[in-house]
PDB file of C-alpha atoms in Angstrom:
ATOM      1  CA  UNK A  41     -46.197  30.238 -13.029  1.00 62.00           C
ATOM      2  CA  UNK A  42     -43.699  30.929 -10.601  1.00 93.00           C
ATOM      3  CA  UNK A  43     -41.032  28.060  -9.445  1.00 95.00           C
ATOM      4  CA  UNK A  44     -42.103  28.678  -6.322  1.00 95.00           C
ATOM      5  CA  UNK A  45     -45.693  28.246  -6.932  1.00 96.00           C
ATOM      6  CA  UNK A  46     -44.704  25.330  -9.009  1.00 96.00           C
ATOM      7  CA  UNK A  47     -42.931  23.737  -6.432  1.00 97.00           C
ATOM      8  CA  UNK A  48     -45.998  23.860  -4.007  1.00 96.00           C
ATOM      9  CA  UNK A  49     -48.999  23.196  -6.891  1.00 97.00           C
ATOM     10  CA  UNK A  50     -46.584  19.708  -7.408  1.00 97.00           C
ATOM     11  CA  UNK A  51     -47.614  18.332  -3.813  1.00 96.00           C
ATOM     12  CA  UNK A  52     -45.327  17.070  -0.766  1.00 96.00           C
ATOM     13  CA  UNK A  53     -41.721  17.067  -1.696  1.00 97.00           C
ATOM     14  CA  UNK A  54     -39.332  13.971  -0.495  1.00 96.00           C
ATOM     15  CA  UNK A  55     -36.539  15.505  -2.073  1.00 98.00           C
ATOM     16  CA  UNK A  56     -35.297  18.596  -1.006  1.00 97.00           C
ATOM     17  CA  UNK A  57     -33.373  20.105  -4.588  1.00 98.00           C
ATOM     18  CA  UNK A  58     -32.266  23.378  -5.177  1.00 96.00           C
ATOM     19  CA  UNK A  59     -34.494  24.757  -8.215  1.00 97.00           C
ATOM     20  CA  UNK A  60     -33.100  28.477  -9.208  1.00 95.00           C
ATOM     21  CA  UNK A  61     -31.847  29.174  -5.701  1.00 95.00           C
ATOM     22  CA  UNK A  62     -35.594  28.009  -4.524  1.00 96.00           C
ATOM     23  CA  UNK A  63     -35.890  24.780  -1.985  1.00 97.00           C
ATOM     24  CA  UNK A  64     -38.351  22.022  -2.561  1.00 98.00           C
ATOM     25  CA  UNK A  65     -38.381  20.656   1.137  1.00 96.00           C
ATOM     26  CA  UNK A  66     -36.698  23.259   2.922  1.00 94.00           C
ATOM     27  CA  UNK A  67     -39.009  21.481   6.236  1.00 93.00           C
ATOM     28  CA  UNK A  68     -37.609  18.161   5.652  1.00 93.00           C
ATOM     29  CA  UNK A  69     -37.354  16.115   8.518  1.00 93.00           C
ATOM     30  CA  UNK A  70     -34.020  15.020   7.475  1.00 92.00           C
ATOM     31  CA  UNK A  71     -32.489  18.318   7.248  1.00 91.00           C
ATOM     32  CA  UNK A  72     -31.009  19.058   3.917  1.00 95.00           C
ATOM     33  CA  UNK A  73     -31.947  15.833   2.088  1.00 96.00           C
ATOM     34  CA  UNK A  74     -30.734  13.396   0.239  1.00 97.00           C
ATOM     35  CA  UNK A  75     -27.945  16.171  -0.057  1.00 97.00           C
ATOM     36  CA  UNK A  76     -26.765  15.193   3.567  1.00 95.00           C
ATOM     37  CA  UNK A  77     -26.738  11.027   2.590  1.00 95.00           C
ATOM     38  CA  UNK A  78     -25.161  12.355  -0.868  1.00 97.00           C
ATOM     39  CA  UNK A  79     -22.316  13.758   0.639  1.00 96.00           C
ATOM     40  CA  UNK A  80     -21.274  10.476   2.544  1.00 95.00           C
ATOM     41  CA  UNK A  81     -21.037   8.625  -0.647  1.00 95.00           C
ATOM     42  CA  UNK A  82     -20.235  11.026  -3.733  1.00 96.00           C
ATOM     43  CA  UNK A  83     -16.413  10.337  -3.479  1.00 96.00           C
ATOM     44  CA  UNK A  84     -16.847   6.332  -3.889  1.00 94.00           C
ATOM     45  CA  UNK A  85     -18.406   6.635  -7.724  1.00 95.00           C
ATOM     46  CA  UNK A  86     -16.862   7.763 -10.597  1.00 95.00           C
ATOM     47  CA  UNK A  87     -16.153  11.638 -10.809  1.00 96.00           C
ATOM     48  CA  UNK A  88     -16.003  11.692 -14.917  1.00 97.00           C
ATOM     49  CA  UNK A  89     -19.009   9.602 -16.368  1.00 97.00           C
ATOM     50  CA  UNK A  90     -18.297  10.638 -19.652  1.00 98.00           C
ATOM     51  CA  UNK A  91     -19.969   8.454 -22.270  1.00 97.00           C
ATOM     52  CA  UNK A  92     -21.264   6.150 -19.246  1.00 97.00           C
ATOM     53  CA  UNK A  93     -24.567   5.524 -18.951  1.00 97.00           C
ATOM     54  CA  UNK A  94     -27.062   5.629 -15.341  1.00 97.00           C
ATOM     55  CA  UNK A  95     -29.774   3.942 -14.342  1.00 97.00           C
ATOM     56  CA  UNK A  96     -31.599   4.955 -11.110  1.00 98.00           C
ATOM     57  CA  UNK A  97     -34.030   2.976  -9.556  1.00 98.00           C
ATOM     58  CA  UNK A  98     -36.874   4.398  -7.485  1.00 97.00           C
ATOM     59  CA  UNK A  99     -35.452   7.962  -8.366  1.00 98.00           C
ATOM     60  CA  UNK A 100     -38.421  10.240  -6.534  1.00 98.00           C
ATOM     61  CA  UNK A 101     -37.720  13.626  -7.604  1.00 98.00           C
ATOM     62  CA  UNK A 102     -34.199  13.299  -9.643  1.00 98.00           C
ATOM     63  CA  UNK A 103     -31.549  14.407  -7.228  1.00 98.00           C
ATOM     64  CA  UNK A 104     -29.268  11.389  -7.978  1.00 98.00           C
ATOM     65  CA  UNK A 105     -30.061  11.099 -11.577  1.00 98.00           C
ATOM     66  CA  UNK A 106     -29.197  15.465 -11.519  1.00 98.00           C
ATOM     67  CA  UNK A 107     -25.853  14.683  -9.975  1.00 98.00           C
ATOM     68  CA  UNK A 108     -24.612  12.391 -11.791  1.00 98.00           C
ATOM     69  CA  UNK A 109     -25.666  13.779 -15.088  1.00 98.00           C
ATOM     70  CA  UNK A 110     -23.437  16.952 -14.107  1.00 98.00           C
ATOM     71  CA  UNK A 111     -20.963  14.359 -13.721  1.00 98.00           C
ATOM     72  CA  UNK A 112     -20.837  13.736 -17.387  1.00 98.00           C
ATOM     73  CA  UNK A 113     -22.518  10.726 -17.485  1.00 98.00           C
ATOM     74  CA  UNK A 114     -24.094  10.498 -21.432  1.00 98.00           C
ATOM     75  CA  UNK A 115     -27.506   9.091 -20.817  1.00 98.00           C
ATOM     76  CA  UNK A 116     -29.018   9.153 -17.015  1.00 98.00           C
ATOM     77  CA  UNK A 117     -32.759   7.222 -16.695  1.00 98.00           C
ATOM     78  CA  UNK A 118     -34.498   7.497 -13.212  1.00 98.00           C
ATOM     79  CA  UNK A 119     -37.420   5.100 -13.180  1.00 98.00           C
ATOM     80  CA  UNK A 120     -40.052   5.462  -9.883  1.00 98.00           C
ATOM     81  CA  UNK A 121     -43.762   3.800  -9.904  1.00 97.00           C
ATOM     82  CA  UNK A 122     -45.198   7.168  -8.309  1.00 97.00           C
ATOM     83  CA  UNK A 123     -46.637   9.663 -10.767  1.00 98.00           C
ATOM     84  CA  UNK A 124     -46.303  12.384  -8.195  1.00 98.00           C
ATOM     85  CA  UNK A 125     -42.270  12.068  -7.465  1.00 98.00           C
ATOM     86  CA  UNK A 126     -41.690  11.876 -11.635  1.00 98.00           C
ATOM     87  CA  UNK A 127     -44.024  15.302 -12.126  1.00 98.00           C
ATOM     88  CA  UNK A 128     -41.672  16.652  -9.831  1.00 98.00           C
ATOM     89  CA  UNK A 129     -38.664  15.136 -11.728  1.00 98.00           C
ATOM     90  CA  UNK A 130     -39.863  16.174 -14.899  1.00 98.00           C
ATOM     91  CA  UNK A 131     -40.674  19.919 -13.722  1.00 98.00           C
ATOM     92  CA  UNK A 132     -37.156  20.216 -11.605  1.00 98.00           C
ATOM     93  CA  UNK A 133     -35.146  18.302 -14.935  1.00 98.00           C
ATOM     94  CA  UNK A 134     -37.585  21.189 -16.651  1.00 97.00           C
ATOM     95  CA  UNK A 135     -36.185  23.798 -14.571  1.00 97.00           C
ATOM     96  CA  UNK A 136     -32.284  22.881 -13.843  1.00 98.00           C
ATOM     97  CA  UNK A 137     -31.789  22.075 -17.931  1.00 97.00           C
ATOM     98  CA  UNK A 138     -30.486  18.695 -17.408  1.00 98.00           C
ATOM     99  CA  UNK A 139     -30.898  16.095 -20.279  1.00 97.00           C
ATOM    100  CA  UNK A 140     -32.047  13.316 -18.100  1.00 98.00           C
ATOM    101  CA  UNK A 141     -35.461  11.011 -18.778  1.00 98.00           C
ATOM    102  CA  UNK A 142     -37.703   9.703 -16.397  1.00 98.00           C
ATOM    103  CA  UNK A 143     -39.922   6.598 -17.000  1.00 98.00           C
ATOM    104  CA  UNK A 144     -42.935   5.131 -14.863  1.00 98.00           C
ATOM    105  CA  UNK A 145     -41.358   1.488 -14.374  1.00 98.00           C
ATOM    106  CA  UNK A 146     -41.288  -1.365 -11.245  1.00 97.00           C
ATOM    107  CA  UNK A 147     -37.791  -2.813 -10.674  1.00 97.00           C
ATOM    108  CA  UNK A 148     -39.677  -5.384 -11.100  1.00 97.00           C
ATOM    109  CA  UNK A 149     -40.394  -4.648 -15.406  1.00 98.00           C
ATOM    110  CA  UNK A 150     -36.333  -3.273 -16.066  1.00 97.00           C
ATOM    111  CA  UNK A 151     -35.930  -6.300 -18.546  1.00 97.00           C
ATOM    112  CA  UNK A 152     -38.412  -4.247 -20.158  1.00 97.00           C
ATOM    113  CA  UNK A 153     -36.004  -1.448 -20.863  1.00 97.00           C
ATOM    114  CA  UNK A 154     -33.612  -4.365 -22.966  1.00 97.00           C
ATOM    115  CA  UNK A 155     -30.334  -1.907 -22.478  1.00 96.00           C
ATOM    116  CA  UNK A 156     -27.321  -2.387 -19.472  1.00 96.00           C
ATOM    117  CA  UNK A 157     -26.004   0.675 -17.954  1.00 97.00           C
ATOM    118  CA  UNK A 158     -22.730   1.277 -16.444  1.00 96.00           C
ATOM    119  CA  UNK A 159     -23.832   2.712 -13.200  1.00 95.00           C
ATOM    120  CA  UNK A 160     -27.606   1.431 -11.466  1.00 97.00           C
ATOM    121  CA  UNK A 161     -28.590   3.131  -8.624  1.00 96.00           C
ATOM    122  CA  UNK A 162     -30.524   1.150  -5.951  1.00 95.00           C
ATOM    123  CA  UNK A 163     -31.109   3.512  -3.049  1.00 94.00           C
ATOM    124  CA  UNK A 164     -34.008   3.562  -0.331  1.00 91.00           C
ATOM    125  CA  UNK A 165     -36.094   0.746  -2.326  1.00 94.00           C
ATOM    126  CA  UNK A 166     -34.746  -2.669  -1.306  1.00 91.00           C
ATOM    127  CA  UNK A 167     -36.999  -2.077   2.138  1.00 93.00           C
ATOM    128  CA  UNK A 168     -40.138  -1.583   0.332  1.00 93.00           C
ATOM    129  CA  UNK A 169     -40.465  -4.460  -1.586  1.00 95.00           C
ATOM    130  CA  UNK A 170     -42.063  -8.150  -1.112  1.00 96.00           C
ATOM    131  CA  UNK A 171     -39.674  -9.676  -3.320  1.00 97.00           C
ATOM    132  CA  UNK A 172     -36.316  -8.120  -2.540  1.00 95.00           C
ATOM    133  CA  UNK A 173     -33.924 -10.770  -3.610  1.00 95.00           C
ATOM    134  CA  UNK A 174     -35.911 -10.884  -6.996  1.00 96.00           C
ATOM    135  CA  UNK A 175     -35.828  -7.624  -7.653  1.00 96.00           C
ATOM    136  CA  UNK A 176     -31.437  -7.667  -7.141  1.00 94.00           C
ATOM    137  CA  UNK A 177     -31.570 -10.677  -9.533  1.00 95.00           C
ATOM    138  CA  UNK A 178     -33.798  -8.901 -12.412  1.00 96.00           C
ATOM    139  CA  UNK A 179     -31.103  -5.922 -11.962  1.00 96.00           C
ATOM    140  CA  UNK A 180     -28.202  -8.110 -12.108  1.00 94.00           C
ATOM    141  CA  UNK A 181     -29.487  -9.780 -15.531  1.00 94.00           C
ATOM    142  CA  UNK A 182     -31.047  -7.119 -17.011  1.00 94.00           C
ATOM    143  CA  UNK A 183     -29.932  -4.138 -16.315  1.00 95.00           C
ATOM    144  CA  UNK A 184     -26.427  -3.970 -14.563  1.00 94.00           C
ATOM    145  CA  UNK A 185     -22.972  -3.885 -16.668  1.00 90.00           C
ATOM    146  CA  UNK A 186     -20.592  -3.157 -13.587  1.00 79.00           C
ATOM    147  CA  UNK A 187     -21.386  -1.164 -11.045  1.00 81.00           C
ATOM    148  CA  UNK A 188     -24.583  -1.431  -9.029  1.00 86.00           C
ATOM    149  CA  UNK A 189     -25.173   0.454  -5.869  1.00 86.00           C
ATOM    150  CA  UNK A 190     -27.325  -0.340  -3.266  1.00 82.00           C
TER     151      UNK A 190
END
């Protein structure tokens, strides 16, 4: 099947990434997104990741977890509760050669995982959840070695 064929047979697209020179939200409300919110914070995290490991929290489609695994980073996780946005992960990870791995998991399960990464990523979840202070303190014990990022 063809990427772009892919791309549309995978449903709605949050994430607008660049598969093969072919858009996945090219529509998006937001413009170019999350490239645009990207770009405002890139420079405050590590360039080299080398031999660090990522976590990323509520991932959708990858584009963080992409990034930062072409920032060297040795082992990059995204973790989202919808099926939908981690197809879409999978087929774009699939499609862009990355070595990154997705998991169906709630912030509220990451003891679950029973590892600490260097670098979580916390971005556009805090809002949705009923228990938002819980879910910072099951990060902070479980999951988080130094640098979390919210």
């Amino acid at each position: 099947m063809e990427i772009t064929e892919r791309i549309k047979s995978l449903g709605e697209w949050f994430q607008n990434l660049n598969l093969q020179g072919v858009p996945t939200a090219p529509e998006h409300p937001l413009g170019d997104y999350p490239r645009v919110k990207w770009e405002r914070f890139r420079h405050a995290l590590p360039q080299d990741l080398a031999g660090k490991s990522v976590l990323e929290i509520g991932c959708n489609a990858g584009f963080y977890c992409f990034e930062l695994k072409r920032r060297g980073a040795a082992r990059v996780l995204g973790l989202d509760t919808d099926t939908t946005y981690l197809r879409q992960a999978e087929f774009a990870r699939q499609t862009l050669h990355l070595d990154v791995e997705f998991r169906q998991l709630s912030v509220y399960d990451v003891a679950e995982l029973r590892e600490q990464f260097d670098l979580v990523l916390f971005l556009g979840v805090l809002y949705h959840l009923r228990y938002p202070l819980l879910a910072l303190d099951l990060i902070r014990e479980h999951v988080a070695k130094d640098l979390v990022v919210i």
